[in-house]
PDB file of C-alpha atoms in Angstrom:
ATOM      1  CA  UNK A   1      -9.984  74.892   6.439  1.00  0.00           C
ATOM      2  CA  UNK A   2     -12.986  74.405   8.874  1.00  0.00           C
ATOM      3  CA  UNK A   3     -15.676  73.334   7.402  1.00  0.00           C
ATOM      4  CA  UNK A   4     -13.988  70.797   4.820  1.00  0.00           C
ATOM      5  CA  UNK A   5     -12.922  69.401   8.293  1.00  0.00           C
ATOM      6  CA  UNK A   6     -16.075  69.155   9.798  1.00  0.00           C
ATOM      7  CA  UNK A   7     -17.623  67.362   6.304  1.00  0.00           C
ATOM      8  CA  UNK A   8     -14.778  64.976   6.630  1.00  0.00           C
ATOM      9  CA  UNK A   9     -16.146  64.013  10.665  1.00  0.00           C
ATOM     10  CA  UNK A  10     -19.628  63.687   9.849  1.00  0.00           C
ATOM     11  CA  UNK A  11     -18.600  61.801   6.740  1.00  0.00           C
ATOM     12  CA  UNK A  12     -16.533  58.903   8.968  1.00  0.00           C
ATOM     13  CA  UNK A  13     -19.409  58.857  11.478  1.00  0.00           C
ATOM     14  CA  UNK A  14     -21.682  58.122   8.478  1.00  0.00           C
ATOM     15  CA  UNK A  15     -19.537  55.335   7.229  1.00  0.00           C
ATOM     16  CA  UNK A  16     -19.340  54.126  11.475  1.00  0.00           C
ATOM     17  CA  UNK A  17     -22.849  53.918  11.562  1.00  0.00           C
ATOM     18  CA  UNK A  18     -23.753  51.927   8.567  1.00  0.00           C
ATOM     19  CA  UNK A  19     -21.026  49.322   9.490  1.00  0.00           C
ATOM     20  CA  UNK A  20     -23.150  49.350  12.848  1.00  0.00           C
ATOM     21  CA  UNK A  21     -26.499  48.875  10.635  1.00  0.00           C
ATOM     22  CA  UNK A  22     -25.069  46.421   8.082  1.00  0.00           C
ATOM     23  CA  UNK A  23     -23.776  44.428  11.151  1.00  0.00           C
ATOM     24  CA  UNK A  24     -27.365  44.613  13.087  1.00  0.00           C
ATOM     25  CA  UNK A  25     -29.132  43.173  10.139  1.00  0.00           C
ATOM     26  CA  UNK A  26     -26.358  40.397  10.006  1.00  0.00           C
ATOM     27  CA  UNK A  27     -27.427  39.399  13.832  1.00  0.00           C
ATOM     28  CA  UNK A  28     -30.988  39.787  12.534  1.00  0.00           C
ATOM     29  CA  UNK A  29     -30.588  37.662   9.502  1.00  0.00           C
ATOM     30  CA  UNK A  30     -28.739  35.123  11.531  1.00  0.00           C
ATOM     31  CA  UNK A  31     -31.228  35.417  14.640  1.00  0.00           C
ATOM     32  CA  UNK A  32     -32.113  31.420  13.590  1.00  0.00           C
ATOM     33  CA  UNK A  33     -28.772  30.280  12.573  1.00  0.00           C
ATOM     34  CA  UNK A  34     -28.124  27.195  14.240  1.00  0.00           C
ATOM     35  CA  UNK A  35     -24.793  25.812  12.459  1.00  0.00           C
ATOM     36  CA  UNK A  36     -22.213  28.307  11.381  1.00  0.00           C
ATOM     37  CA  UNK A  37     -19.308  27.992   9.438  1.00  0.00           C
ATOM     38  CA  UNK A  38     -17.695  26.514  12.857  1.00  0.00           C
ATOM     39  CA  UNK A  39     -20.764  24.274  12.703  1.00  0.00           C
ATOM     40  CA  UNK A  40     -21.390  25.853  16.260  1.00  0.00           C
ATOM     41  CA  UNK A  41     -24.420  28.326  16.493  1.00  0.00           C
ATOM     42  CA  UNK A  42     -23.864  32.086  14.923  1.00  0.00           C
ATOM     43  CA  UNK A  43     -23.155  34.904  17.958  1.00  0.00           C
ATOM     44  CA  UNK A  44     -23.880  37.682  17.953  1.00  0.00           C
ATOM     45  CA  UNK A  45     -21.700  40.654  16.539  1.00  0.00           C
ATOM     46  CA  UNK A  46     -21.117  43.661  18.252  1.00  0.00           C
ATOM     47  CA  UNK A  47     -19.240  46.926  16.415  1.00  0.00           C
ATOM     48  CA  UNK A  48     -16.560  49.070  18.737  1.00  0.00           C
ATOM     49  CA  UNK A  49     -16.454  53.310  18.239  1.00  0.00           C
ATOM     50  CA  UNK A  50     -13.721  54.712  19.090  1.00  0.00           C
ATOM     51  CA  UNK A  51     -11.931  57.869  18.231  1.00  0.00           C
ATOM     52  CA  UNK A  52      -9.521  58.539  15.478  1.00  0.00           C
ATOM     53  CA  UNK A  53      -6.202  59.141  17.533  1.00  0.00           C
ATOM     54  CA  UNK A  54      -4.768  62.764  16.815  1.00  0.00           C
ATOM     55  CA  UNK A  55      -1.293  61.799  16.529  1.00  0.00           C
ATOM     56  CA  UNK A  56      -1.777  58.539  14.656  1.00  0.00           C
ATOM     57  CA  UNK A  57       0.980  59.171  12.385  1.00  0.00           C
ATOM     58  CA  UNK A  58       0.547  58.289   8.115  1.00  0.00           C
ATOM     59  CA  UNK A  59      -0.129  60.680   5.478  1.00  0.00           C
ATOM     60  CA  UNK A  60      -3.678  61.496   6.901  1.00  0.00           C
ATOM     61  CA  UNK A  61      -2.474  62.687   9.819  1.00  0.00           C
ATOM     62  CA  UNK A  62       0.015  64.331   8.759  1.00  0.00           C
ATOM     63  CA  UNK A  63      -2.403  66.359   5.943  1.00  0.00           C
ATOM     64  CA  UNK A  64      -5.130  66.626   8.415  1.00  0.00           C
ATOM     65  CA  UNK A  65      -2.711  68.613  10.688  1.00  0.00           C
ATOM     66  CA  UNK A  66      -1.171  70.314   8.383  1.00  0.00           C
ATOM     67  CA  UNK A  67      -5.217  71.730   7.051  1.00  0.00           C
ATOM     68  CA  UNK A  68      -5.396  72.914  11.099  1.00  0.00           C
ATOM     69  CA  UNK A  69      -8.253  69.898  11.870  1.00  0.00           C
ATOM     70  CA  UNK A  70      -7.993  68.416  15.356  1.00  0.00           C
ATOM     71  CA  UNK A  71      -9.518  65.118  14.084  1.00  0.00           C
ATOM     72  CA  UNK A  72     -12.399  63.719  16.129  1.00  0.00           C
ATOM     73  CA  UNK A  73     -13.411  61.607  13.598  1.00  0.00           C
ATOM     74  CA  UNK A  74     -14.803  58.295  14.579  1.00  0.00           C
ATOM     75  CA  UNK A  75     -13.804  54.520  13.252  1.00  0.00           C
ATOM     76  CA  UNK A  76     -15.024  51.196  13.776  1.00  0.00           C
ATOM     77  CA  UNK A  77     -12.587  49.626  16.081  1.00  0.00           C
ATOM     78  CA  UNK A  78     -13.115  46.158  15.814  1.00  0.00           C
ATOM     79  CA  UNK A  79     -16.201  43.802  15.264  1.00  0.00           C
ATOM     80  CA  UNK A  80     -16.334  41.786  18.136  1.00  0.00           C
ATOM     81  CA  UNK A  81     -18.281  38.606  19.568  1.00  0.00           C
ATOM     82  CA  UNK A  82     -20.994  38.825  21.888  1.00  0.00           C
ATOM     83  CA  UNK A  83     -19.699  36.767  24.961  1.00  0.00           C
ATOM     84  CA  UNK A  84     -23.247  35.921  25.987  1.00  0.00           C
ATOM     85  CA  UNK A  85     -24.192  32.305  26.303  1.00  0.00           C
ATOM     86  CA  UNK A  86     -26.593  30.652  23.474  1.00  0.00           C
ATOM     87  CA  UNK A  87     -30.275  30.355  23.780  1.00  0.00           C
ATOM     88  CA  UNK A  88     -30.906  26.626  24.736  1.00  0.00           C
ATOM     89  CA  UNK A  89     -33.814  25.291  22.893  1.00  0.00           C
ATOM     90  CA  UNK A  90     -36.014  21.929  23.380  1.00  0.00           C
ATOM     91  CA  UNK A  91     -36.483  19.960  20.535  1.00  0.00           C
ATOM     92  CA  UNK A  92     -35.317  16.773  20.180  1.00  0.00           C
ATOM     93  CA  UNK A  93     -36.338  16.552  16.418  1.00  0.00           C
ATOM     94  CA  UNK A  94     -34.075  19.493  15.257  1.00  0.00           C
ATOM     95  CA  UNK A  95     -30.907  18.011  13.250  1.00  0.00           C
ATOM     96  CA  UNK A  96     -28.530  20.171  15.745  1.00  0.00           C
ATOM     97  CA  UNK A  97     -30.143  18.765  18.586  1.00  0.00           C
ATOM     98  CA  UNK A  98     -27.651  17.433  21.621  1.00  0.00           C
ATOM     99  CA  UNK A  99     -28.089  13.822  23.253  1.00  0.00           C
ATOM    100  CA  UNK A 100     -30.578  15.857  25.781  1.00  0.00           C
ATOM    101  CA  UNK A 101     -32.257  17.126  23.156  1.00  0.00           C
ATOM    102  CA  UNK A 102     -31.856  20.571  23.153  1.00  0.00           C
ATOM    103  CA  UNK A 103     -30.627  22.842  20.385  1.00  0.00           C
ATOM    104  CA  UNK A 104     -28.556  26.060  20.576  1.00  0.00           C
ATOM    105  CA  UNK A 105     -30.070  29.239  19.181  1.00  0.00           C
ATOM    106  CA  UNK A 106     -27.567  32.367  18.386  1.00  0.00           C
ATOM    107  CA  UNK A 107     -27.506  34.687  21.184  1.00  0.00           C
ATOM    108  CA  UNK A 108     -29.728  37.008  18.987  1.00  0.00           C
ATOM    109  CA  UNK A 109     -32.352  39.237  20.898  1.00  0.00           C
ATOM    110  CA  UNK A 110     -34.512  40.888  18.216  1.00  0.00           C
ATOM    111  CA  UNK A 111     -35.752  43.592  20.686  1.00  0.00           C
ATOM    112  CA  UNK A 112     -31.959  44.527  21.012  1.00  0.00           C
ATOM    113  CA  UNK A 113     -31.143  44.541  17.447  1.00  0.00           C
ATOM    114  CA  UNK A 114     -34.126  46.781  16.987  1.00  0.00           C
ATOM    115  CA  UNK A 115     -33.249  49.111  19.450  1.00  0.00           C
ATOM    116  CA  UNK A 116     -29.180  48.972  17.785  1.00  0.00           C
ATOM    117  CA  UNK A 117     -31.076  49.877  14.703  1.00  0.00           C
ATOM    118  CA  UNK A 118     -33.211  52.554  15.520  1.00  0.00           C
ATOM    119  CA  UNK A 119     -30.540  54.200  17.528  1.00  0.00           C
ATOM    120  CA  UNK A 120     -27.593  53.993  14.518  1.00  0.00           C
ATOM    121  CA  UNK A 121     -30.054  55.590  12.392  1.00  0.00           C
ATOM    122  CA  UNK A 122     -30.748  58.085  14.746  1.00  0.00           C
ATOM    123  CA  UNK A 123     -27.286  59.119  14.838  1.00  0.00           C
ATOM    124  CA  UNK A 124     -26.761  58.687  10.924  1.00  0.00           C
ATOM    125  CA  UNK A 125     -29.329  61.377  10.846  1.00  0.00           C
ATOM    126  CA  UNK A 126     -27.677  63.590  13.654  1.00  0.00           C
ATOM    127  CA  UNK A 127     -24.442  63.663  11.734  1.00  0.00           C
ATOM    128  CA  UNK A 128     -26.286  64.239   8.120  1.00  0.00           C
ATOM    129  CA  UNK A 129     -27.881  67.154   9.937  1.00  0.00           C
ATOM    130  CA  UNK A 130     -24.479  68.601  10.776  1.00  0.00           C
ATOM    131  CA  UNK A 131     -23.291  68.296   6.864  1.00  0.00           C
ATOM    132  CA  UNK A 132     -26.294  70.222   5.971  1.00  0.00           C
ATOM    133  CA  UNK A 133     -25.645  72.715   8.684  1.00  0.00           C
ATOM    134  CA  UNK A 134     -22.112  73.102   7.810  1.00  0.00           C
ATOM    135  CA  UNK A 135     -23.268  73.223   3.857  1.00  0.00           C
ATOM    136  CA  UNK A 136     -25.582  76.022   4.284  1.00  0.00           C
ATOM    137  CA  UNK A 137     -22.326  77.949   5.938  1.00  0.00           C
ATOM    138  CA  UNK A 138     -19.905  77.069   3.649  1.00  0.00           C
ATOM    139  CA  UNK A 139     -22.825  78.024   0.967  1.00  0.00           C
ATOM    140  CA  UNK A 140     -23.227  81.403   2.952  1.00  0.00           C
ATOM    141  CA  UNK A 141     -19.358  82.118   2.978  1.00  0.00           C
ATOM    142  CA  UNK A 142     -19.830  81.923  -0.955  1.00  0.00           C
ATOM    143  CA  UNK A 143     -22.262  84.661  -1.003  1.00  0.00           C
ATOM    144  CA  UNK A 144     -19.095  87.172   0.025  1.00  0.00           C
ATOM    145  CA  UNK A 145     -17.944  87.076  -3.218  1.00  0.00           C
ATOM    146  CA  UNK A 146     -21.400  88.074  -5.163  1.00  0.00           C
TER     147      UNK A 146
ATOM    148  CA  UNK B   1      -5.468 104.462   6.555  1.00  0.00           C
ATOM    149  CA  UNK B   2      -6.402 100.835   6.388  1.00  0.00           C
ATOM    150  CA  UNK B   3      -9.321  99.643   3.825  1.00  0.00           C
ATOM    151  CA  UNK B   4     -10.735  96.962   6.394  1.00  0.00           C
ATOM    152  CA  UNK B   5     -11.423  98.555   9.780  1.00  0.00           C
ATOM    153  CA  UNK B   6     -11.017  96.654  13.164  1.00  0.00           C
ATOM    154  CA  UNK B   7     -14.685  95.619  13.500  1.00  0.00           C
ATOM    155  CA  UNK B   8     -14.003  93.678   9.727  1.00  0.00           C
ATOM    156  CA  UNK B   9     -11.073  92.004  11.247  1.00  0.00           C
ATOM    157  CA  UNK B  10     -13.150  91.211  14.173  1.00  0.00           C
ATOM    158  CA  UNK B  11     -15.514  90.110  11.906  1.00  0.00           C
ATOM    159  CA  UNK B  12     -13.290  87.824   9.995  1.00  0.00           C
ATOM    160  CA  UNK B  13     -11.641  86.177  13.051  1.00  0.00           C
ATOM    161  CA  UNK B  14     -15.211  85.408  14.301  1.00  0.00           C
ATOM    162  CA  UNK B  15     -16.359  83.755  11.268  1.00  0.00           C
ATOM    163  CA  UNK B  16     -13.150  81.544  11.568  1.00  0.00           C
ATOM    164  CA  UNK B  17     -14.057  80.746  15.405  1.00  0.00           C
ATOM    165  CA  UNK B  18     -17.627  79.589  14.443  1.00  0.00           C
ATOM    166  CA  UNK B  19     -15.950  77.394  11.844  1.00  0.00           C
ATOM    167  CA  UNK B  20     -13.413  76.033  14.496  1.00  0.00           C
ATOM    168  CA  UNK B  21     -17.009  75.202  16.523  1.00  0.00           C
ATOM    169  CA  UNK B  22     -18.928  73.796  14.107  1.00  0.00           C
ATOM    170  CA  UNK B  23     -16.201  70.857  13.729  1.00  0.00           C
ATOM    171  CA  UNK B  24     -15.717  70.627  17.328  1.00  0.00           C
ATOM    172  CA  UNK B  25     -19.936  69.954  17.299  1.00  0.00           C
ATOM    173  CA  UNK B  26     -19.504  68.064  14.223  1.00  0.00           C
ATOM    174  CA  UNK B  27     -16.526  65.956  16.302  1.00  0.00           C
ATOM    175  CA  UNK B  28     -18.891  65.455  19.656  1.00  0.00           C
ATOM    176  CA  UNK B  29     -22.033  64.247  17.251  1.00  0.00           C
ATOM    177  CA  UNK B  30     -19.762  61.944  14.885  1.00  0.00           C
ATOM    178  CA  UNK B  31     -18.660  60.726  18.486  1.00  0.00           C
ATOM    179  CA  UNK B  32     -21.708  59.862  19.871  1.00  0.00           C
ATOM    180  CA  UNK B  33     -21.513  56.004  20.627  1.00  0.00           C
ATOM    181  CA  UNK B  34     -17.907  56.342  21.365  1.00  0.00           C
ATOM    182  CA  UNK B  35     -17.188  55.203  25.032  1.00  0.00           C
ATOM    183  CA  UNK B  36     -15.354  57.507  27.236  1.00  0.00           C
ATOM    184  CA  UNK B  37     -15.145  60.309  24.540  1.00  0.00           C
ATOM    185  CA  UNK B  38     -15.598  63.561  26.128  1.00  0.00           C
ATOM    186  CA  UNK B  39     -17.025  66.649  23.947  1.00  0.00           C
ATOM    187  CA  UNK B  40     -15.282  69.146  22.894  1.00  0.00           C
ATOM    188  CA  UNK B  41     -16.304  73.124  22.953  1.00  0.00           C
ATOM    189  CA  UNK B  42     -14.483  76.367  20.908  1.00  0.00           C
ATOM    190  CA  UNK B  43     -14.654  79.570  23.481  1.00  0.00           C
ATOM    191  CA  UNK B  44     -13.959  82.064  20.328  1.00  0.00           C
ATOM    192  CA  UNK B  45     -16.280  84.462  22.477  1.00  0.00           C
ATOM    193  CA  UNK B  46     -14.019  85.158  25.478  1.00  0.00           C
ATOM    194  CA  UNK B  47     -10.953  84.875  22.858  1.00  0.00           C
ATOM    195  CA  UNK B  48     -12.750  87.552  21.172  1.00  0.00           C
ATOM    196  CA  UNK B  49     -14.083  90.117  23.926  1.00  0.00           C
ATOM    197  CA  UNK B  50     -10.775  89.862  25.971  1.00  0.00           C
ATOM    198  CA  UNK B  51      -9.274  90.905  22.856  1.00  0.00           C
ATOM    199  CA  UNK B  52     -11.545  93.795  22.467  1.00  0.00           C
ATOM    200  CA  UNK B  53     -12.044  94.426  25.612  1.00  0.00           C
ATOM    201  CA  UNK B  54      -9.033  96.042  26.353  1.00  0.00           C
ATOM    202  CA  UNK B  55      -9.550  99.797  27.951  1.00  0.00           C
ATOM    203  CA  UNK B  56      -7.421 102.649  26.762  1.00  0.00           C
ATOM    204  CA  UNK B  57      -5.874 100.584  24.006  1.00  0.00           C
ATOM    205  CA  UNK B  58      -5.445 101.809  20.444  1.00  0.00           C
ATOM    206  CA  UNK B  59      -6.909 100.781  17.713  1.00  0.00           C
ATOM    207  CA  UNK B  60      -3.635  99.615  16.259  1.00  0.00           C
ATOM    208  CA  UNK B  61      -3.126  97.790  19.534  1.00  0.00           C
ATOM    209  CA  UNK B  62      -6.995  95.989  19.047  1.00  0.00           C
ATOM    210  CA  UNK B  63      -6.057  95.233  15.325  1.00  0.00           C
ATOM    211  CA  UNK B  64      -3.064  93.202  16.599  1.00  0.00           C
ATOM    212  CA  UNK B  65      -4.867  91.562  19.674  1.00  0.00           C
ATOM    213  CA  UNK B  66      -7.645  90.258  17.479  1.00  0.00           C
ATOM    214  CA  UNK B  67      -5.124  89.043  14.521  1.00  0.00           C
ATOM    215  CA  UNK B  68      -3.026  87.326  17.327  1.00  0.00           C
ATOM    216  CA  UNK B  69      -6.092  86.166  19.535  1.00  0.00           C
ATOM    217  CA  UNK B  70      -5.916  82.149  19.253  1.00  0.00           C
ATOM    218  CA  UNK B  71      -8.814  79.522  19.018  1.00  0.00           C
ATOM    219  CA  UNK B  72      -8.611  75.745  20.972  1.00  0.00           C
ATOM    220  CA  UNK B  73     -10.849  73.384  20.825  1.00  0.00           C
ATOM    221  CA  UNK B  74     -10.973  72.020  24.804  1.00  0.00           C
ATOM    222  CA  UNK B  75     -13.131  69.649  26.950  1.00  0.00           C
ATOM    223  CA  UNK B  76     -16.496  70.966  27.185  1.00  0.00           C
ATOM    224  CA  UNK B  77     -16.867  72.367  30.983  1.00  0.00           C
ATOM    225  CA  UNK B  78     -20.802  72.306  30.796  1.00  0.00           C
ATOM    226  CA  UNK B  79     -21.172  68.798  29.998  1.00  0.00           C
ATOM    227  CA  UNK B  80     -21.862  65.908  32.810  1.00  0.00           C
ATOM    228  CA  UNK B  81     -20.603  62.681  32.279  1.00  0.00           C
ATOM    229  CA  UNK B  82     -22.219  59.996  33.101  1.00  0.00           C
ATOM    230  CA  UNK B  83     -21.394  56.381  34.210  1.00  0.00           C
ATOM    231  CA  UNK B  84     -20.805  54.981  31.185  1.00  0.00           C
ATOM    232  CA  UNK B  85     -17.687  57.437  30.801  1.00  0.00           C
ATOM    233  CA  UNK B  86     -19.744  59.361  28.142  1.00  0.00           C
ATOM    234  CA  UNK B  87     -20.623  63.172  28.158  1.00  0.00           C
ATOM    235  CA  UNK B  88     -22.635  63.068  25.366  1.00  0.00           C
ATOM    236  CA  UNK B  89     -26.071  65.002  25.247  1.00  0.00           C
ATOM    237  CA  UNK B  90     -27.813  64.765  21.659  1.00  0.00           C
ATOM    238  CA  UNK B  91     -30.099  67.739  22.508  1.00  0.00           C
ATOM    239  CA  UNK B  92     -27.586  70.044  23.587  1.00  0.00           C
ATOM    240  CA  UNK B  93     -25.051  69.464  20.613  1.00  0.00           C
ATOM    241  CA  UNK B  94     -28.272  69.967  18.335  1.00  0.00           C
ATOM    242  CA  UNK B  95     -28.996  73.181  19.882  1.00  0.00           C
ATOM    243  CA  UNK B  96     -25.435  74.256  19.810  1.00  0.00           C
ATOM    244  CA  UNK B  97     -24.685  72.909  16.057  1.00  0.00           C
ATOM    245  CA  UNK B  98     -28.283  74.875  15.339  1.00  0.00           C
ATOM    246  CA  UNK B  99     -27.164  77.790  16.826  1.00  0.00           C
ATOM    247  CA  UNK B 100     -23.397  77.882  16.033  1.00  0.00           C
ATOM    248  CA  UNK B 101     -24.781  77.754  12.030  1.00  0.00           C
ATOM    249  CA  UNK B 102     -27.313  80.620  12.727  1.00  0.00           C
ATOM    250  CA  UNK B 103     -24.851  82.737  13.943  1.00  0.00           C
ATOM    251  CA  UNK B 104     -21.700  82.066  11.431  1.00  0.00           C
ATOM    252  CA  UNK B 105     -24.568  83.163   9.028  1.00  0.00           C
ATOM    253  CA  UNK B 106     -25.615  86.154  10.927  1.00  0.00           C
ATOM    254  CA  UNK B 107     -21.204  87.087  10.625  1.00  0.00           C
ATOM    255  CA  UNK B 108     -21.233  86.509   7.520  1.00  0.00           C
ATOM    256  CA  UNK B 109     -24.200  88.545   6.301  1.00  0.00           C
ATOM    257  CA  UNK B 110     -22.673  91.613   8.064  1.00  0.00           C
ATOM    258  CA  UNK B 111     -19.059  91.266   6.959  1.00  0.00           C
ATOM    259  CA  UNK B 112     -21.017  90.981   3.441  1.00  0.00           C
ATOM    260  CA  UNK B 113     -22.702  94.147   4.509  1.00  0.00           C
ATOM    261  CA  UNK B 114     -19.806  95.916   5.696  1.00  0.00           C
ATOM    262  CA  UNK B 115     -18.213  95.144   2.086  1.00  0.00           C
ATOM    263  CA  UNK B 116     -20.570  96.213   0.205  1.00  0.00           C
ATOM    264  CA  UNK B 117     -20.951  99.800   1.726  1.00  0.00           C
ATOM    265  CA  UNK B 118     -17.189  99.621   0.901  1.00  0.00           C
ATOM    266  CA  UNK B 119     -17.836  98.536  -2.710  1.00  0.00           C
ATOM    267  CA  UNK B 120     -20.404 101.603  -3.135  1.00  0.00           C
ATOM    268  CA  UNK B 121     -18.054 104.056  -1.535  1.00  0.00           C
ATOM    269  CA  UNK B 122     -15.533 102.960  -3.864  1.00  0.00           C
ATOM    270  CA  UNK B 123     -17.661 102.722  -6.925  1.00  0.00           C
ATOM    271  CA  UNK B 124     -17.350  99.046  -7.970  1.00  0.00           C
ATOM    272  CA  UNK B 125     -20.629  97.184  -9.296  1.00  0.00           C
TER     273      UNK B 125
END
């Protein structure tokens, strides 16, 4: 059935974005984080789309084909590590400060996490606009049997 | 004598085709910060009109053109990619999810139409 299919993409693409949200406000929260668990300075996190593959295999699949959906729904991939270097910071006085005196700050840019932000809730409310769209026609179907 | 005419059955394959779109749309926007994905598109229309289209051919012969006519969802031939190996246009998809849902609406009011003329020929409340 269609539209049960098409609640089901929007619905993953939901879930993808918040991961991406909850993960920008973890870079935010940790923009000042100067010893980690590693005792090294926190990097940043980055979250990976990619497409559900079609012929996946597991019961899923294997339903979702059988129901006649193609699948395009979207996961989280992976959560990966910015490779960008650390923020090098004078001040000698800081307790995580080297022998030259300078500290390492997380490769955080706020201005980036913003921008993360506003664009993952963008798209959250791109894909809620679909569910309503494909409520109202499921909604209208209905209406053939009054 | 059939109870449901062609244009009914035309109707009702329609109504399935703007389904079929509405996920593909619903795919491209889930999709939208996936790299490389490339959006997808449902041509029920051509499906549709070459299946009606058909000169000289009986109504019979329509009836079994439209029930056999068949749906794919394929790469979207209107997009442009761009360089980071994405296709995806927010605007357009909005328009096209916008649209799509106006006009599974507007199929659905006139099958319910075409039904209920039935209904009052027949006599059922």
């Amino acid at each position: 059935m269609g539209l049960f299919g098409s609640l089901e993409i929007s619905a993953s693409a939901l879930t993808a974005e918040r991961v991406r949200m909850d993960v920008t406000a973890e870079n935010l929260a940790n923009a000042q984080t100067t010893s980690g668990p590693n005792g090294e300075a926190y990097r940043r996190k980055v979250v990976l789309l990619g497409q559900v593959p079609e012929d996946g295999g597991g019961f899923q699949t294997a339903l979702r084909g059988a129901m006649g959906s193609r699948g395009g729904q979207v996961e989280v991939v992976a959560i990966a590590e910015d490779a960008g270097p650390p923020r090098r910071v004078y001040d000698p006085s800081h307790p995580s400060a080297d022998a030259q005196g300078y500290v390492e700050m997380p490769n955080v840019n706020p201005v980036t996490e913003m921008v993360d932000l506003i664009t993952a809730s963008r798209a959250y409310e791109a894909n809620v606009t679909a569910m309503q769209t494909a409520k109202h026609m499921f909604a209208k179907t209905l209406e053939l049997l009054r | 004598m059939q109870l449901f005419d062609v244009t009914q059955v035309a109707l009702e394959r329609a109504i399935g085709g703007a389904a079929m779109r509405h996920e593909a749309i619903a795919g491209n926007i889930a999709n939208a910060n996936t790299p490389g994905f490339v959006p997808t598109d449902v041509d029920f229309h051509e499906a549709l009109a070459s299946a009606l289209g058909e000169r000289g051919a009986s109504v019979e012969e329509v009836r079994g053109e439209l029930e056999s006519a068949t749906f794919e969802a394929g790469p979207d031939g209107t997009v442009r990619m761009r360089a980071d190996g994405s296709g995806f246009d927010i605007d357009a998809q909005a328009a096209q999810l916008a649209a799509n849902g106006l006009e599974y609406e507007a199929l659905v009011s006139i099958a319910k139409g075409r039904v209920d003329i039935l209904k009052a020929a027949i006599g059922v409340r």
